[in-house]
CSV table of C-alpha atoms in Angstrom, one decimal:
chain,number,residue,atom,x,y,z
A,1,MET,CA,-22.3,23.8,-40.1
A,2,LYS,CA,-20.1,20.8,-40.5
A,3,SER,CA,-17.7,22.2,-38.9
A,4,VAL,CA,-20.0,23.1,-36.0
A,5,ILE,CA,-20.9,19.8,-35.4
A,6,LEU,CA,-17.6,18.1,-35.4
A,7,SER,CA,-16.4,20.8,-32.6
A,8,PHE,CA,-19.5,19.9,-30.4
A,9,LEU,CA,-19.0,15.6,-31.5
A,10,LEU,CA,-14.8,16.9,-30.4
A,11,ALA,CA,-15.6,17.9,-27.3
A,12,MET,CA,-18.2,15.7,-26.1
A,13,GLN,CA,-15.6,12.7,-27.0
A,14,VAL,CA,-13.0,15.1,-25.2
A,15,LYS,CA,-15.4,15.0,-22.2
A,16,THR,CA,-16.4,11.5,-22.4
A,17,SER,CA,-12.7,10.3,-22.1
A,18,ALA,CA,-12.3,13.1,-19.2
A,19,GLN,CA,-14.2,11.5,-16.9
A,20,VAL,CA,-12.6,8.0,-17.5
A,21,ASN,CA,-10.3,7.0,-15.2
A,22,ILE,CA,-8.0,3.7,-14.0
A,23,ILE,CA,-8.2,3.5,-10.1
A,24,CYS,CA,-6.1,1.2,-8.5
A,25,PRO,CA,-7.6,0.1,-4.8
A,26,ASN,CA,-4.5,-1.8,-3.9
A,27,LEU,CA,-2.4,1.6,-3.2
A,28,ILE,CA,-2.3,3.7,-0.3
A,29,ASP,CA,-4.1,6.7,-2.6
A,30,ARG,CA,-6.2,4.8,-5.4
A,31,ALA,CA,-6.2,7.6,-7.9
A,32,LEU,CA,-2.4,7.2,-8.1
A,33,ASN,CA,-0.6,5.6,-11.2
A,34,TYR,CA,1.8,3.3,-10.6
A,35,PHE,CA,2.3,-0.8,-10.3
A,36,TYR,CA,4.9,-3.3,-8.7
A,37,ILE,CA,6.7,-5.8,-9.9
A,38,GLY,CA,6.1,-9.3,-8.3
A,39,VAL,CA,2.7,-9.1,-7.0
A,40,GLU,CA,-1.3,-8.9,-9.2
A,41,ASN,CA,-2.0,-5.2,-9.4
A,42,PRO,CA,-5.5,-4.6,-10.0
A,43,ILE,CA,-7.5,-2.1,-11.3
A,44,GLU,CA,-11.1,-1.1,-12.3
A,45,ILE,CA,-12.4,0.8,-15.0
A,46,ALA,CA,-14.4,4.4,-13.5
A,47,GLY,CA,-16.5,6.7,-15.6
A,48,MET,CA,-17.5,3.7,-18.6
A,49,LYS,CA,-18.8,0.2,-18.9
A,50,MET,CA,-16.6,-1.7,-20.9
A,51,SER,CA,-19.0,-3.9,-23.7
A,52,GLU,CA,-18.0,-6.2,-26.1
A,53,ASN,CA,-16.8,-2.9,-28.3
A,54,ASN,CA,-14.5,-2.1,-26.0
A,55,LYS,CA,-11.1,-3.1,-25.4
A,56,ILE,CA,-8.0,-3.0,-23.0
A,57,SER,CA,-4.1,-2.8,-24.0
A,58,ILE,CA,-0.7,-2.2,-21.7
A,59,THR,CA,2.2,-1.5,-23.2
A,60,GLY,CA,5.8,-0.9,-21.0
A,61,SER,CA,7.1,-2.3,-18.4
A,62,ALA,CA,7.1,-6.1,-19.9
A,63,ALA,CA,3.4,-6.1,-18.3
A,64,SER,CA,0.4,-8.3,-19.0
A,65,ILE,CA,-3.4,-7.5,-18.3
A,66,MET,CA,-6.0,-9.9,-17.9
A,67,SER,CA,-9.5,-9.2,-17.0
A,68,VAL,CA,-11.2,-10.4,-14.0
A,69,THR,CA,-14.8,-9.8,-13.8
A,70,GLY,CA,-16.7,-6.3,-15.9
A,71,ASN,CA,-14.4,-3.1,-15.6
A,72,ARG,CA,-11.9,-5.5,-13.8
A,73,TYR,CA,-8.6,-6.2,-14.5
A,74,ILE,CA,-5.7,-7.6,-12.9
A,75,VAL,CA,-2.0,-5.9,-14.7
A,76,ARG,CA,1.1,-7.8,-13.5
A,77,THR,CA,4.9,-6.0,-14.6
A,78,ALA,CA,8.1,-7.1,-14.5
A,79,ALA,CA,10.6,-4.2,-14.9
A,80,VAL,CA,11.2,-1.2,-13.7
A,81,SER,CA,10.1,2.4,-16.0
A,82,ASP,CA,8.6,5.8,-16.5
A,83,SER,CA,6.5,4.5,-19.8
A,84,CYS,CA,3.5,2.0,-18.7
A,85,PHE,CA,0.5,2.5,-21.1
A,86,ILE,CA,-3.2,1.6,-20.7
A,87,SER,CA,-4.8,2.2,-23.4
A,88,ILE,CA,-9.0,1.6,-24.1
A,89,TYR,CA,-10.4,1.4,-27.3
A,90,GLU,CA,-13.8,1.6,-29.1
A,91,GLY,CA,-13.9,-0.4,-31.8
A,92,ARG,CA,-10.2,0.6,-33.5
A,93,LYS,CA,-10.6,4.3,-32.3
A,94,GLU,CA,-7.9,4.8,-29.1
A,95,ILE,CA,-10.1,6.5,-26.0
A,96,PHE,CA,-8.5,7.0,-23.2
A,97,ARG,CA,-4.6,6.7,-22.7
A,98,LYS,CA,-2.9,6.5,-19.0
A,99,GLN,CA,-0.1,6.7,-18.4
A,100,PHE,CA,1.5,4.3,-15.2
A,101,ARG,CA,5.0,3.8,-13.2
A,102,THR,CA,6.1,0.6,-12.4
A,103,ARG,CA,8.7,0.0,-9.3
A,104,VAL,CA,10.0,-3.2,-7.1
A,105,ILE,CA,8.4,-2.9,-4.0
A,106,THR,CA,10.4,-2.5,-0.6
A,107,ASP,CA,11.2,-4.7,2.5
A,108,PRO,CA,8.4,-4.2,4.8
A,109,VAL,CA,8.9,-2.6,7.9
A,110,ALA,CA,7.6,-3.3,11.7
A,111,THR,CA,6.9,0.3,13.3
A,112,LEU,CA,5.3,1.2,16.4
A,113,ALA,CA,1.6,2.5,14.4
A,114,GLY,CA,3.8,4.0,12.0
A,115,LEU,CA,6.5,5.4,14.3
A,116,LYS,CA,10.3,3.5,15.1
A,117,ASP,CA,13.6,4.6,16.5
A,118,THR,CA,12.7,7.5,18.2
A,119,ALA,CA,10.9,9.3,20.9
A,120,ILE,CA,7.3,9.5,22.2
A,121,ASN,CA,4.9,10.3,24.9
A,122,LYS,CA,3.5,7.1,26.9
A,123,SER,CA,-0.3,8.7,26.0
A,124,ARG,CA,0.3,8.6,22.2
A,125,ILE,CA,1.6,4.5,22.8
A,126,LEU,CA,-2.0,3.7,24.8
A,127,ILE,CA,-3.5,5.2,22.4
A,128,ASN,CA,-2.0,3.0,19.5
A,129,PRO,CA,-0.4,0.1,21.6
A,130,PHE,CA,0.6,-2.6,18.0
A,131,LEU,CA,2.1,-3.0,15.8
A,132,ALA,CA,2.2,-2.3,12.5
A,133,VAL,CA,4.1,-2.7,9.0
A,134,VAL,CA,4.8,-0.4,6.6
A,135,LEU,CA,6.7,-0.3,3.3
A,136,PRO,CA,9.0,2.1,3.4
A,137,ASN,CA,8.8,5.5,0.0
A,138,CYS,CA,6.2,2.6,-1.6
A,139,TYR,CA,2.1,2.8,-2.0
A,140,TYR,CA,1.2,-0.2,-2.4
A,141,ARG,CA,-0.5,-1.8,0.4
A,142,PRO,CA,1.6,-4.5,2.7
A,143,PHE,CA,-1.6,-6.2,3.4
A,144,MET,CA,0.9,-7.8,6.3
A,145,GLN,CA,0.2,-8.4,9.7
A,146,VAL,CA,2.5,-8.7,12.8
A,147,THR,CA,1.7,-12.2,13.6
A,148,SER,CA,3.9,-12.1,17.4
A,149,PHE,CA,6.8,-10.0,19.0
A,150,THR,CA,8.9,-9.3,22.1
A,151,ALA,CA,9.0,-6.2,23.9
A,152,THR,CA,12.1,-5.4,26.3
A,153,PHE,CA,11.3,-2.8,28.6
A,154,ILE,CA,15.0,-0.6,29.9
A,155,GLU,CA,14.8,2.0,32.3
A,156,GLY,CA,18.4,2.5,33.6
A,157,ASN,CA,20.2,-1.1,35.2
A,158,ASP,CA,17.1,-3.0,35.2
A,159,SER,CA,15.2,-5.2,31.8
A,160,ILE,CA,11.2,-6.9,31.4
A,161,ILE,CA,11.6,-9.4,28.7
A,162,THR,CA,7.8,-9.7,27.5
A,163,THR,CA,6.3,-11.9,24.7
A,164,SER,CA,2.8,-10.2,23.0
A,165,ASN,CA,1.3,-13.5,20.7
A,166,GLY,CA,-0.5,-11.0,18.1
A,167,PHE,CA,0.5,-7.7,16.8
A,168,ARG,CA,-1.6,-5.6,19.6
A,169,PHE,CA,0.6,-4.9,23.9
A,170,ASN,CA,-1.0,-7.3,26.0
A,171,GLU,CA,-2.2,-6.3,29.2
A,172,GLU,CA,1.5,-6.4,30.6
A,173,GLN,CA,2.5,-4.4,28.8
A,174,ILE,CA,0.4,-2.1,28.6
A,175,LYS,CA,0.5,-2.1,32.2
A,176,LEU,CA,4.4,-1.3,31.8
A,177,VAL,CA,3.9,1.6,29.9
A,178,LYS,CA,2.1,3.2,32.1
A,179,GLU,CA,4.7,2.7,34.8
A,180,ALA,CA,7.7,3.4,32.2
A,181,ALA,CA,9.5,6.7,33.5
A,182,LEU,CA,10.8,9.7,31.4
A,183,GLY,CA,13.9,8.0,28.7
A,184,SER,CA,13.4,4.4,29.3
A,185,LYS,CA,13.5,2.0,26.2
A,186,ILE,CA,11.5,-0.4,24.9
A,187,TYR,CA,13.9,-2.6,22.6
A,188,PHE,CA,11.0,-4.7,19.6
A,189,TYR,CA,12.5,-8.1,18.1
A,190,ASN,CA,12.0,-11.0,17.7
A,191,ILE,CA,9.0,-9.8,14.7
A,192,ARG,CA,6.7,-12.2,13.4
A,193,SER,CA,4.5,-11.4,10.5
A,194,ILE,CA,2.4,-13.1,7.9
A,195,GLY,CA,1.3,-11.5,4.1
A,196,PRO,CA,-1.3,-12.6,2.4
A,197,ASP,CA,0.8,-15.1,0.4
A,198,SER,CA,0.7,-17.0,3.8
A,199,ARG,CA,4.8,-16.6,4.0
A,200,ALA,CA,5.4,-16.0,7.0
A,201,ARG,CA,9.0,-13.9,8.1
A,202,LYS,CA,11.0,-12.5,10.5
A,203,LEU,CA,11.0,-7.7,10.9
A,204,LEU,CA,13.8,-6.1,11.6
A,205,PRO,CA,13.4,-5.0,14.7
A,206,PHE,CA,13.3,-1.3,16.6
A,207,TRP,CA,13.4,1.1,19.6
A,208,ILE,CA,11.0,3.7,21.4
A,209,LYS,CA,12.4,6.0,23.7
A,210,ILE,CA,9.3,7.4,26.4
A,211,GLN,CA,9.4,11.2,26.8
């Protein structure tokens, strides 16, 4: 009888642990297990309510964790590693453990709705006529927005220089896209952006060819 009870309690513990998860709202996919160096990494404990009897700890990657409110915490890391672990305890007993990878955030890159240095058709440009910032090979949401850019429309030996005071194409630029001939190019440069820390950045130029 005792073995039956122990088996039942063990099964309930496994089931409870399986329902618990740690999500990362600042990642492109919240379910991924990545932390990034030099920024705050917010996390949320899902599947259980943290109580006074529960404690959370982090090991590896020279990491630290700070409580925000309820089931929400902030993680900071200082070293690249594949062995960063968060553990949740009930009393002295570990009831949940998850492994994370810590990485450096890549340099931000300006794109035309996710595309750069490539040929695309006019209709695709007109559907998404704006510049967006991406972080190549990185799952961290950039939270950056282009604040202005210059676009030179080049057709044969002729060129027209335009400037937008925002991330979207202005009316002149939309008109030039509609009138652009096949094989003409748009060269984007003087791309300015601002991030969540209010720090301005100048991003690298890129081009788009009309096909």
